[in-house]
Each structure stands twice: as C-alpha cells, then as structure tokens.
Amino acid sequence: MTTPDSPPSKRDKELAARRYKILEAAVMCFLENGFHQTGVRDIASKAGVSLGNLYNHFSSKHDVLIEIARLERAELDPFIRQLEKPGPVLKIFDRFVSGYAKYLSAPENIILSIEISSEAIRKEDLGSLFSENRQALVEALQRLAQRGVDEGVFHLKIEPEEASQMVLELIEGRAYHSVLMGATVRRLIPGLKNFLCSALGAST
C-alpha cells in the first residue's frame, strides 16, 4: 500500500509524465491558435493521446488552465526567493528587475499571459489563482521595499504595498511593449531601472 512518504511508483511517474505532456501540448495550442480557438481534441492530438486519456487527467479545458495557474506559481517562486535573500537592498532589487523583465519578455510568456488573463476575468476560480500568484510576488517585493525604507535606501512617498504594485505593473508593461514593438528588452532594462530607482527615491 502506498503511504504519503512512499516514493512514487512507476505507474505514478508515468501518469505524471503524461499529465505534464498534456499541459505542454495545451500551452503550445494556446500559443498557436488562442485559447478559445483551441478545442480539447486539438490538445489531445498535439499531446499524442486519446481524447479519453486526456479526460482521465482533465475534465475540461478550463481545468487545464487551472493547472497552468498552479504551475505559474512554481515559476514565480525563484523570484520570490530572490527578493527575500539577505544582502544589499539595491543589488537585490536590481537583479530582480533584470530577471523578471527578461522572464516576462519571452514572447510565449506574453502571449500566454494575455490569453489566460482574458479568461481569468470571466472565471472566478481561475482569476483567484492568478491573483494569489501575483499577490505572493507583491508581498515579497513589499517586504524588500520596507527593508529599504528602514535602512534609508528607499524614500517612498506612498505605502510600500502600493509602490510594489506599481513596480510590477511598470515591469510588466515594458516587457509587453518590448515584444509588441520588436525591441530587445536588454536595451530597455537600464532605463527601466533608473526610472524605478528614481520613483522609489533610492539612495546610492
């Protein structure tokens, strides 16, 4: 009998691998055709599984999105850990801005974000998951901002939470426009950092 501490069996590993393969296929379909233009059969075909096999893992296309939202949190975790590392506040902030902007500016991330965000507005459970993911990032950035205020590095004229929200919104906006306008995000990062540090009243 399998217990919570037992290592996964061969069957468990095979099921997990097939489930992940279906998720990868779904992401590819959403990127190529859009969420609403993609059917469950399209995902099954791209994954190379039968429709029945797909339904063994996900009862609907919406459930696939729910799982993608959970995977997004795993992708954000390294950024959250980065913000919580000990060390000079400005150096941590600098690395975060660079890394997060580069991550967001990958065309596939921008396209998928737009596709899923539009659906998240309509579906409360999906919207809640993505809101929780973002809030975790906001809170980590807020803690860094507060540390910066306490150490005299940042001189904020607004609350750290609001400042953190605005920082993320600006990074996201610049990443989006870098893809839309065909610009290289590396060229935009120095100006983005300078503007953000000025807005936060950073002392160097």
mmCIF file with all atom_site columns, C-alpha atoms in Angstrom:
data_model
loop_
_atom_site.group_PDB
_atom_site.id
_atom_site.type_symbol
_atom_site.label_atom_id
_atom_site.label_alt_id
_atom_site.label_comp_id
_atom_site.label_asym_id
_atom_site.label_entity_id
_atom_site.label_seq_id
_atom_site.pdbx_PDB_ins_code
_atom_site.Cartn_x
_atom_site.Cartn_y
_atom_site.Cartn_z
_atom_site.occupancy
_atom_site.B_iso_or_equiv
_atom_site.pdbx_formal_charge
_atom_site.auth_seq_id
_atom_site.auth_comp_id
_atom_site.auth_asym_id
_atom_site.auth_atom_id
_atom_site.pdbx_PDB_model_num
ATOM 1   C CA . MET A 1 1   ? 0.000   0.000  0.000   1.00 0.00 ? 1   MET A CA 1
ATOM 2   C CA . THR A 1 2   ? 1.245   3.481  -0.879  1.00 0.00 ? 2   THR A CA 1
ATOM 3   C CA . THR A 1 3   ? 1.743   5.867  2.037   1.00 0.00 ? 3   THR A CA 1
ATOM 4   C CA . PRO A 1 4   ? 2.359   9.637  1.886   1.00 0.00 ? 4   PRO A CA 1
ATOM 5   C CA . ASP A 1 5   ? 6.072   9.053  2.452   1.00 0.00 ? 5   ASP A CA 1
ATOM 6   C CA . SER A 1 6   ? 6.414   6.270  -0.118  1.00 0.00 ? 6   SER A CA 1
ATOM 7   C CA . PRO A 1 7   ? 8.416   7.048  -3.266  1.00 0.00 ? 7   PRO A CA 1
ATOM 8   C CA . PRO A 1 8   ? 6.229   7.359  -6.392  1.00 0.00 ? 8   PRO A CA 1
ATOM 9   C CA . SER A 1 9   ? 5.662   4.102  -8.209  1.00 0.00 ? 9   SER A CA 1
ATOM 10  C CA . LYS A 1 10  ? 6.490   3.574  -11.865 1.00 0.00 ? 10  LYS A CA 1
ATOM 11  C CA . ARG A 1 11  ? 2.798   3.993  -12.711 1.00 0.00 ? 11  ARG A CA 1
ATOM 12  C CA . ASP A 1 12  ? 2.625   7.253  -10.755 1.00 0.00 ? 12  ASP A CA 1
ATOM 13  C CA . LYS A 1 13  ? 5.633   8.574  -12.648 1.00 0.00 ? 13  LYS A CA 1
ATOM 14  C CA . GLU A 1 14  ? 4.099   7.566  -15.983 1.00 0.00 ? 14  GLU A CA 1
ATOM 15  C CA . LEU A 1 15  ? 0.802   9.281  -15.119 1.00 0.00 ? 15  LEU A CA 1
ATOM 16  C CA . ALA A 1 16  ? 2.620   12.435 -14.010 1.00 0.00 ? 16  ALA A CA 1
ATOM 17  C CA . ALA A 1 17  ? 4.686   12.470 -17.208 1.00 0.00 ? 17  ALA A CA 1
ATOM 18  C CA . ARG A 1 18  ? 1.569   12.051 -19.361 1.00 0.00 ? 18  ARG A CA 1
ATOM 19  C CA . ARG A 1 19  ? -0.235  14.783 -17.458 1.00 0.00 ? 19  ARG A CA 1
ATOM 20  C CA . TYR A 1 20  ? 2.681   17.159 -17.966 1.00 0.00 ? 20  TYR A CA 1
ATOM 21  C CA . LYS A 1 21  ? 2.830   16.240 -21.662 1.00 0.00 ? 21  LYS A CA 1
ATOM 22  C CA . ILE A 1 22  ? -0.835  17.209 -21.997 1.00 0.00 ? 22  ILE A CA 1
ATOM 23  C CA . LEU A 1 23  ? -0.158  20.535 -20.279 1.00 0.00 ? 23  LEU A CA 1
ATOM 24  C CA . GLU A 1 24  ? 2.757   21.233 -22.609 1.00 0.00 ? 24  GLU A CA 1
ATOM 25  C CA . ALA A 1 25  ? 0.564   20.423 -25.605 1.00 0.00 ? 25  ALA A CA 1
ATOM 26  C CA . ALA A 1 26  ? -2.191  22.715 -24.307 1.00 0.00 ? 26  ALA A CA 1
ATOM 27  C CA . VAL A 1 27  ? 0.260   25.608 -23.914 1.00 0.00 ? 27  VAL A CA 1
ATOM 28  C CA . MET A 1 28  ? 1.515   25.088 -27.469 1.00 0.00 ? 28  MET A CA 1
ATOM 29  C CA . CYS A 1 29  ? -2.050  25.057 -28.797 1.00 0.00 ? 29  CYS A CA 1
ATOM 30  C CA . PHE A 1 30  ? -2.961  28.229 -26.885 1.00 0.00 ? 30  PHE A CA 1
ATOM 31  C CA . LEU A 1 31  ? 0.137   29.952 -28.258 1.00 0.00 ? 31  LEU A CA 1
ATOM 32  C CA . GLU A 1 32  ? -0.511  28.871 -31.828 1.00 0.00 ? 32  GLU A CA 1
ATOM 33  C CA . ASN A 1 33  ? -4.281  29.268 -32.042 1.00 0.00 ? 33  ASN A CA 1
ATOM 34  C CA . GLY A 1 34  ? -5.510  31.105 -28.955 1.00 0.00 ? 34  GLY A CA 1
ATOM 35  C CA . PHE A 1 35  ? -7.436  29.696 -26.009 1.00 0.00 ? 35  PHE A CA 1
ATOM 36  C CA . HIS A 1 36  ? -10.930 29.986 -27.464 1.00 0.00 ? 36  HIS A CA 1
ATOM 37  C CA . GLN A 1 37  ? -9.882  28.619 -30.861 1.00 0.00 ? 37  GLN A CA 1
ATOM 38  C CA . THR A 1 38  ? -8.353  25.549 -29.220 1.00 0.00 ? 38  THR A CA 1
ATOM 39  C CA . GLY A 1 39  ? -10.537 22.515 -28.572 1.00 0.00 ? 39  GLY A CA 1
ATOM 40  C CA . VAL A 1 40  ? -9.939  19.585 -26.270 1.00 0.00 ? 40  VAL A CA 1
ATOM 41  C CA . ARG A 1 41  ? -9.423  17.378 -29.330 1.00 0.00 ? 41  ARG A CA 1
ATOM 42  C CA . ASP A 1 42  ? -6.679  19.738 -30.536 1.00 0.00 ? 42  ASP A CA 1
ATOM 43  C CA . ILE A 1 43  ? -4.857  19.352 -27.222 1.00 0.00 ? 43  ILE A CA 1
ATOM 44  C CA . ALA A 1 44  ? -5.202  15.570 -27.273 1.00 0.00 ? 44  ALA A CA 1
ATOM 45  C CA . SER A 1 45  ? -3.906  15.421 -30.840 1.00 0.00 ? 45  SER A CA 1
ATOM 46  C CA . LYS A 1 46  ? -0.927  17.656 -30.060 1.00 0.00 ? 46  LYS A CA 1
ATOM 47  C CA . ALA A 1 47  ? -0.113  15.542 -26.986 1.00 0.00 ? 47  ALA A CA 1
ATOM 48  C CA . GLY A 1 48  ? -0.445  12.309 -28.926 1.00 0.00 ? 48  GLY A CA 1
ATOM 49  C CA . VAL A 1 49  ? -3.038  10.850 -26.558 1.00 0.00 ? 49  VAL A CA 1
ATOM 50  C CA . SER A 1 50  ? -6.620  9.743  -26.998 1.00 0.00 ? 50  SER A CA 1
ATOM 51  C CA . LEU A 1 51  ? -9.477  12.023 -26.010 1.00 0.00 ? 51  LEU A CA 1
ATOM 52  C CA . GLY A 1 52  ? -10.448 9.543  -23.307 1.00 0.00 ? 52  GLY A CA 1
ATOM 53  C CA . ASN A 1 53  ? -6.919  9.543  -21.929 1.00 0.00 ? 53  ASN A CA 1
ATOM 54  C CA . LEU A 1 54  ? -6.952  13.322 -21.733 1.00 0.00 ? 54  LEU A CA 1
ATOM 55  C CA . TYR A 1 55  ? -10.237 13.254 -19.833 1.00 0.00 ? 55  TYR A CA 1
ATOM 56  C CA . ASN A 1 56  ? -8.658  10.885 -17.334 1.00 0.00 ? 56  ASN A CA 1
ATOM 57  C CA . HIS A 1 57  ? -6.411  13.789 -16.340 1.00 0.00 ? 57  HIS A CA 1
ATOM 58  C CA . PHE A 1 58  ? -8.532  16.881 -17.014 1.00 0.00 ? 58  PHE A CA 1
ATOM 59  C CA . SER A 1 59  ? -12.305 17.076 -17.155 1.00 0.00 ? 59  SER A CA 1
ATOM 60  C CA . SER A 1 60  ? -12.302 20.232 -19.298 1.00 0.00 ? 60  SER A CA 1
ATOM 61  C CA . LYS A 1 61  ? -10.139 22.840 -20.998 1.00 0.00 ? 61  LYS A CA 1
ATOM 62  C CA . HIS A 1 62  ? -10.813 25.085 -18.020 1.00 0.00 ? 62  HIS A CA 1
ATOM 63  C CA . ASP A 1 63  ? -9.213  22.520 -15.697 1.00 0.00 ? 63  ASP A CA 1
ATOM 64  C CA . VAL A 1 64  ? -6.111  22.656 -17.884 1.00 0.00 ? 64  VAL A CA 1
ATOM 65  C CA . LEU A 1 65  ? -5.912  26.404 -17.267 1.00 0.00 ? 65  LEU A CA 1
ATOM 66  C CA . ILE A 1 66  ? -6.296  25.864 -13.531 1.00 0.00 ? 66  ILE A CA 1
ATOM 67  C CA . GLU A 1 67  ? -3.268  23.573 -13.579 1.00 0.00 ? 67  GLU A CA 1
ATOM 68  C CA . ILE A 1 68  ? -1.289  26.098 -15.646 1.00 0.00 ? 68  ILE A CA 1
ATOM 69  C CA . ALA A 1 69  ? -2.071  28.719 -12.992 1.00 0.00 ? 69  ALA A CA 1
ATOM 70  C CA . ARG A 1 70  ? -0.625  26.407 -10.357 1.00 0.00 ? 70  ARG A CA 1
ATOM 71  C CA . LEU A 1 71  ? 2.493   25.857 -12.461 1.00 0.00 ? 71  LEU A CA 1
ATOM 72  C CA . GLU A 1 72  ? 2.874   29.626 -12.848 1.00 0.00 ? 72  GLU A CA 1
ATOM 73  C CA . ARG A 1 73  ? 3.344   29.895 -9.093  1.00 0.00 ? 73  ARG A CA 1
ATOM 74  C CA . ALA A 1 74  ? 6.258   27.469 -9.326  1.00 0.00 ? 74  ALA A CA 1
ATOM 75  C CA . GLU A 1 75  ? 7.832   29.732 -11.973 1.00 0.00 ? 75  GLU A CA 1
ATOM 76  C CA . LEU A 1 76  ? 7.422   32.781 -9.717  1.00 0.00 ? 76  LEU A CA 1
ATOM 77  C CA . ASP A 1 77  ? 8.941   31.102 -6.665  1.00 0.00 ? 77  ASP A CA 1
ATOM 78  C CA . PRO A 1 78  ? 12.588  31.773 -7.718  1.00 0.00 ? 78  PRO A CA 1
ATOM 79  C CA . PHE A 1 79  ? 11.794  35.500 -7.992  1.00 0.00 ? 79  PHE A CA 1
ATOM 80  C CA . ILE A 1 80  ? 10.161  35.472 -4.566  1.00 0.00 ? 80  ILE A CA 1
ATOM 81  C CA . ARG A 1 81  ? 13.177  33.719 -3.055  1.00 0.00 ? 81  ARG A CA 1
ATOM 82  C CA . GLN A 1 82  ? 15.457  36.214 -4.786  1.00 0.00 ? 82  GLN A CA 1
ATOM 83  C CA . LEU A 1 83  ? 13.608  39.144 -3.182  1.00 0.00 ? 83  LEU A CA 1
ATOM 84  C CA . GLU A 1 84  ? 13.926  37.537 0.253   1.00 0.00 ? 84  GLU A CA 1
ATOM 85  C CA . LYS A 1 85  ? 17.672  36.922 0.128   1.00 0.00 ? 85  LYS A CA 1
ATOM 86  C CA . PRO A 1 86  ? 19.897  38.770 2.588   1.00 0.00 ? 86  PRO A CA 1
ATOM 87  C CA . GLY A 1 87  ? 22.189  41.393 1.154   1.00 0.00 ? 87  GLY A CA 1
ATOM 88  C CA . PRO A 1 88  ? 22.217  44.977 -0.110  1.00 0.00 ? 88  PRO A CA 1
ATOM 89  C CA . VAL A 1 89  ? 18.674  46.073 -0.965  1.00 0.00 ? 89  VAL A CA 1
ATOM 90  C CA . LEU A 1 90  ? 19.597  47.896 -4.175  1.00 0.00 ? 90  LEU A CA 1
ATOM 91  C CA . LYS A 1 91  ? 21.577  44.942 -5.520  1.00 0.00 ? 91  LYS A CA 1
ATOM 92  C CA . ILE A 1 92  ? 18.679  42.567 -4.825  1.00 0.00 ? 92  ILE A CA 1
ATOM 93  C CA . PHE A 1 93  ? 16.220  44.989 -6.432  1.00 0.00 ? 93  PHE A CA 1
ATOM 94  C CA . ASP A 1 94  ? 18.483  45.460 -9.462  1.00 0.00 ? 94  ASP A CA 1
ATOM 95  C CA . ARG A 1 95  ? 18.766  41.716 -10.060 1.00 0.00 ? 95  ARG A CA 1
ATOM 96  C CA . PHE A 1 96  ? 15.039  41.227 -9.594  1.00 0.00 ? 96  PHE A CA 1
ATOM 97  C CA . VAL A 1 97  ? 14.122  43.885 -12.160 1.00 0.00 ? 97  VAL A CA 1
ATOM 98  C CA . SER A 1 98  ? 16.530  42.407 -14.730 1.00 0.00 ? 98  SER A CA 1
ATOM 99  C CA . GLY A 1 99  ? 15.446  38.810 -14.181 1.00 0.00 ? 99  GLY A CA 1
ATOM 100 C CA . TYR A 1 100 ? 11.724  39.440 -14.019 1.00 0.00 ? 100 TYR A CA 1
ATOM 101 C CA . ALA A 1 101 ? 11.738  41.695 -17.098 1.00 0.00 ? 101 ALA A CA 1
ATOM 102 C CA . LYS A 1 102 ? 13.637  39.090 -19.117 1.00 0.00 ? 102 LYS A CA 1
ATOM 103 C CA . TYR A 1 103 ? 11.279  36.341 -17.966 1.00 0.00 ? 103 TYR A CA 1
ATOM 104 C CA . LEU A 1 104 ? 8.179   38.346 -18.868 1.00 0.00 ? 104 LEU A CA 1
ATOM 105 C CA . SER A 1 105 ? 9.507   39.488 -22.224 1.00 0.00 ? 105 SER A CA 1
ATOM 106 C CA . ALA A 1 106 ? 9.703   35.973 -23.655 1.00 0.00 ? 106 ALA A CA 1
ATOM 107 C CA . PRO A 1 107 ? 7.065   36.128 -26.439 1.00 0.00 ? 107 PRO A CA 1
ATOM 108 C CA . GLU A 1 108 ? 5.464   32.874 -25.339 1.00 0.00 ? 108 GLU A CA 1
ATOM 109 C CA . ASN A 1 109 ? 5.015   34.223 -21.806 1.00 0.00 ? 109 ASN A CA 1
ATOM 110 C CA . ILE A 1 110 ? 3.407   37.429 -23.061 1.00 0.00 ? 110 ILE A CA 1
ATOM 111 C CA . ILE A 1 111 ? 1.029   35.617 -25.425 1.00 0.00 ? 111 ILE A CA 1
ATOM 112 C CA . LEU A 1 112 ? 0.045   33.023 -22.839 1.00 0.00 ? 112 LEU A CA 1
ATOM 113 C CA . SER A 1 113 ? -0.447  35.686 -20.182 1.00 0.00 ? 113 SER A CA 1
ATOM 114 C CA . ILE A 1 114 ? -2.824  37.648 -22.411 1.00 0.00 ? 114 ILE A CA 1
ATOM 115 C CA . GLU A 1 115 ? -4.762  34.534 -23.395 1.00 0.00 ? 115 GLU A CA 1
ATOM 116 C CA . ILE A 1 116 ? -5.182  33.332 -19.829 1.00 0.00 ? 116 ILE A CA 1
ATOM 117 C CA . SER A 1 117 ? -5.805  36.758 -18.301 1.00 0.00 ? 117 SER A CA 1
ATOM 118 C CA . SER A 1 118 ? -8.802  37.313 -20.555 1.00 0.00 ? 118 SER A CA 1
ATOM 119 C CA . GLU A 1 119 ? -10.263 34.017 -19.388 1.00 0.00 ? 119 GLU A CA 1
ATOM 120 C CA . ALA A 1 120 ? -9.377  34.703 -15.742 1.00 0.00 ? 120 ALA A CA 1
ATOM 121 C CA . ILE A 1 121 ? -11.546 37.839 -15.863 1.00 0.00 ? 121 ILE A CA 1
ATOM 122 C CA . ARG A 1 122 ? -14.555 35.668 -16.708 1.00 0.00 ? 122 ARG A CA 1
ATOM 123 C CA . LYS A 1 123 ? -13.838 32.725 -14.401 1.00 0.00 ? 123 LYS A CA 1
ATOM 124 C CA . GLU A 1 124 ? -13.640 33.499 -10.685 1.00 0.00 ? 124 GLU A CA 1
ATOM 125 C CA . ASP A 1 125 ? -11.696 30.406 -9.639  1.00 0.00 ? 125 ASP A CA 1
ATOM 126 C CA . LEU A 1 126 ? -9.060  30.969 -12.299 1.00 0.00 ? 126 LEU A CA 1
ATOM 127 C CA . GLY A 1 127 ? -8.887  34.674 -11.537 1.00 0.00 ? 127 GLY A CA 1
ATOM 128 C CA . SER A 1 128 ? -8.393  33.941 -7.840  1.00 0.00 ? 128 SER A CA 1
ATOM 129 C CA . LEU A 1 129 ? -5.451  31.638 -8.541  1.00 0.00 ? 129 LEU A CA 1
ATOM 130 C CA . PHE A 1 130 ? -3.658  34.173 -10.701 1.00 0.00 ? 130 PHE A CA 1
ATOM 131 C CA . SER A 1 131 ? -4.405  36.932 -8.185  1.00 0.00 ? 131 SER A CA 1
ATOM 132 C CA . GLU A 1 132 ? -2.891  34.790 -5.412  1.00 0.00 ? 132 GLU A CA 1
ATOM 133 C CA . ASN A 1 133 ? 0.213   34.179 -7.527  1.00 0.00 ? 133 ASN A CA 1
ATOM 134 C CA . ARG A 1 134 ? 0.674   37.875 -8.153  1.00 0.00 ? 134 ARG A CA 1
ATOM 135 C CA . GLN A 1 135 ? -0.050  38.805 -4.541  1.00 0.00 ? 135 GLN A CA 1
ATOM 136 C CA . ALA A 1 136 ? 2.720   36.492 -3.345  1.00 0.00 ? 136 ALA A CA 1
ATOM 137 C CA . LEU A 1 137 ? 5.147   38.389 -5.585  1.00 0.00 ? 137 LEU A CA 1
ATOM 138 C CA . VAL A 1 138 ? 3.781   41.766 -4.450  1.00 0.00 ? 138 VAL A CA 1
ATOM 139 C CA . GLU A 1 139 ? 4.220   40.823 -0.792  1.00 0.00 ? 139 GLU A CA 1
ATOM 140 C CA . ALA A 1 140 ? 7.824   39.699 -1.317  1.00 0.00 ? 140 ALA A CA 1
ATOM 141 C CA . LEU A 1 141 ? 8.614   42.945 -3.126  1.00 0.00 ? 141 LEU A CA 1
ATOM 142 C CA . GLN A 1 142 ? 6.784   44.900 -0.433  1.00 0.00 ? 142 GLN A CA 1
ATOM 143 C CA . ARG A 1 143 ? 8.974   43.340 2.259   1.00 0.00 ? 143 ARG A CA 1
ATOM 144 C CA . LEU A 1 144 ? 12.096  44.332 0.330   1.00 0.00 ? 144 LEU A CA 1
ATOM 145 C CA . ALA A 1 145 ? 10.745  47.862 -0.133  1.00 0.00 ? 145 ALA A CA 1
ATOM 146 C CA . GLN A 1 146 ? 10.010  48.145 3.581   1.00 0.00 ? 146 GLN A CA 1
ATOM 147 C CA . ARG A 1 147 ? 13.523  46.929 4.387   1.00 0.00 ? 147 ARG A CA 1
ATOM 148 C CA . GLY A 1 148 ? 14.840  49.565 2.022   1.00 0.00 ? 148 GLY A CA 1
ATOM 149 C CA . VAL A 1 149 ? 12.833  52.246 3.845   1.00 0.00 ? 149 VAL A CA 1
ATOM 150 C CA . ASP A 1 150 ? 14.022  51.018 7.256   1.00 0.00 ? 150 ASP A CA 1
ATOM 151 C CA . GLU A 1 151 ? 17.649  51.092 6.102   1.00 0.00 ? 151 GLU A CA 1
ATOM 152 C CA . GLY A 1 152 ? 17.318  54.518 4.495   1.00 0.00 ? 152 GLY A CA 1
ATOM 153 C CA . VAL A 1 153 ? 17.834  53.163 0.978   1.00 0.00 ? 153 VAL A CA 1
ATOM 154 C CA . PHE A 1 154 ? 14.341  53.997 -0.318  1.00 0.00 ? 154 PHE A CA 1
ATOM 155 C CA . HIS A 1 155 ? 12.465  57.209 0.424   1.00 0.00 ? 155 HIS A CA 1
ATOM 156 C CA . LEU A 1 156 ? 8.882   56.405 -0.533  1.00 0.00 ? 156 LEU A CA 1
ATOM 157 C CA . LYS A 1 157 ? 6.086   58.938 -0.765  1.00 0.00 ? 157 LYS A CA 1
ATOM 158 C CA . ILE A 1 158 ? 3.465   56.177 -0.894  1.00 0.00 ? 158 ILE A CA 1
ATOM 159 C CA . GLU A 1 159 ? 2.943   52.951 1.038   1.00 0.00 ? 159 GLU A CA 1
ATOM 160 C CA . PRO A 1 160 ? 5.345   50.071 0.224   1.00 0.00 ? 160 PRO A CA 1
ATOM 161 C CA . GLU A 1 161 ? 2.471   47.856 -0.974  1.00 0.00 ? 161 GLU A CA 1
ATOM 162 C CA . GLU A 1 162 ? 1.257   50.436 -3.488  1.00 0.00 ? 162 GLU A CA 1
ATOM 163 C CA . ALA A 1 163 ? 4.812   51.098 -4.616  1.00 0.00 ? 163 ALA A CA 1
ATOM 164 C CA . SER A 1 164 ? 5.349   47.357 -5.120  1.00 0.00 ? 164 SER A CA 1
ATOM 165 C CA . GLN A 1 165 ? 2.201   47.067 -7.227  1.00 0.00 ? 165 GLN A CA 1
ATOM 166 C CA . MET A 1 166 ? 3.365   49.942 -9.420  1.00 0.00 ? 166 MET A CA 1
ATOM 167 C CA . VAL A 1 167 ? 6.851   48.487 -9.812  1.00 0.00 ? 167 VAL A CA 1
ATOM 168 C CA . LEU A 1 168 ? 5.406   45.208 -11.092 1.00 0.00 ? 168 LEU A CA 1
ATOM 169 C CA . GLU A 1 169 ? 2.963   46.989 -13.384 1.00 0.00 ? 169 GLU A CA 1
ATOM 170 C CA . LEU A 1 170 ? 5.744   49.016 -14.965 1.00 0.00 ? 170 LEU A CA 1
ATOM 171 C CA . ILE A 1 171 ? 7.992   45.987 -15.468 1.00 0.00 ? 171 ILE A CA 1
ATOM 172 C CA . GLU A 1 172 ? 5.071   44.063 -16.995 1.00 0.00 ? 172 GLU A CA 1
ATOM 173 C CA . GLY A 1 173 ? 4.158   46.969 -19.256 1.00 0.00 ? 173 GLY A CA 1
ATOM 174 C CA . ARG A 1 174 ? 7.681   47.449 -20.533 1.00 0.00 ? 174 ARG A CA 1
ATOM 175 C CA . ALA A 1 175 ? 8.073   43.724 -21.156 1.00 0.00 ? 175 ALA A CA 1
ATOM 176 C CA . TYR A 1 176 ? 4.775   43.664 -23.084 1.00 0.00 ? 176 TYR A CA 1
ATOM 177 C CA . HIS A 1 177 ? 5.761   46.621 -25.259 1.00 0.00 ? 177 HIS A CA 1
ATOM 178 C CA . SER A 1 178 ? 9.217   45.214 -25.921 1.00 0.00 ? 178 SER A CA 1
ATOM 179 C CA . VAL A 1 179 ? 7.552   42.216 -27.567 1.00 0.00 ? 179 VAL A CA 1
ATOM 180 C CA . LEU A 1 180 ? 4.859   44.272 -29.295 1.00 0.00 ? 180 LEU A CA 1
ATOM 181 C CA . MET A 1 181 ? 7.339   46.753 -30.758 1.00 0.00 ? 181 MET A CA 1
ATOM 182 C CA . GLY A 1 182 ? 10.008  44.169 -31.524 1.00 0.00 ? 182 GLY A CA 1
ATOM 183 C CA . ALA A 1 183 ? 12.519  45.825 -29.175 1.00 0.00 ? 183 ALA A CA 1
ATOM 184 C CA . THR A 1 184 ? 15.171  43.969 -27.197 1.00 0.00 ? 184 THR A CA 1
ATOM 185 C CA . VAL A 1 185 ? 14.303  44.051 -23.519 1.00 0.00 ? 185 VAL A CA 1
ATOM 186 C CA . ARG A 1 186 ? 18.011  44.275 -22.658 1.00 0.00 ? 186 ARG A CA 1
ATOM 187 C CA . ARG A 1 187 ? 18.055  47.758 -24.190 1.00 0.00 ? 187 ARG A CA 1
ATOM 188 C CA . LEU A 1 188 ? 15.055  48.804 -22.092 1.00 0.00 ? 188 LEU A CA 1
ATOM 189 C CA . ILE A 1 189 ? 16.271  47.485 -18.731 1.00 0.00 ? 189 ILE A CA 1
ATOM 190 C CA . PRO A 1 190 ? 18.800  50.262 -17.892 1.00 0.00 ? 190 PRO A CA 1
ATOM 191 C CA . GLY A 1 191 ? 16.199  53.000 -18.400 1.00 0.00 ? 191 GLY A CA 1
ATOM 192 C CA . LEU A 1 192 ? 13.611  50.949 -16.529 1.00 0.00 ? 192 LEU A CA 1
ATOM 193 C CA . LYS A 1 193 ? 15.936  50.524 -13.549 1.00 0.00 ? 193 LYS A CA 1
ATOM 194 C CA . ASN A 1 194 ? 16.846  54.211 -13.478 1.00 0.00 ? 194 ASN A CA 1
ATOM 195 C CA . PHE A 1 195 ? 13.210  55.258 -13.564 1.00 0.00 ? 195 PHE A CA 1
ATOM 196 C CA . LEU A 1 196 ? 12.184  52.806 -10.850 1.00 0.00 ? 196 LEU A CA 1
ATOM 197 C CA . CYS A 1 197 ? 15.037  53.783 -8.561  1.00 0.00 ? 197 CYS A CA 1
ATOM 198 C CA . SER A 1 198 ? 14.155  57.451 -9.045  1.00 0.00 ? 198 SER A CA 1
ATOM 199 C CA . ALA A 1 199 ? 10.482  56.739 -8.321  1.00 0.00 ? 199 ALA A CA 1
ATOM 200 C CA . LEU A 1 200 ? 11.420  54.890 -5.132  1.00 0.00 ? 200 LEU A CA 1
ATOM 201 C CA . GLY A 1 201 ? 13.690  57.704 -4.036  1.00 0.00 ? 201 GLY A CA 1
ATOM 202 C CA . ALA A 1 202 ? 16.666  55.352 -3.965  1.00 0.00 ? 202 ALA A CA 1
ATOM 203 C CA . SER A 1 203 ? 19.892  56.486 -2.339  1.00 0.00 ? 203 SER A CA 1
ATOM 204 C CA . THR A 1 204 ? 23.024  55.059 -3.896  1.00 0.00 ? 204 THR A CA 1
#
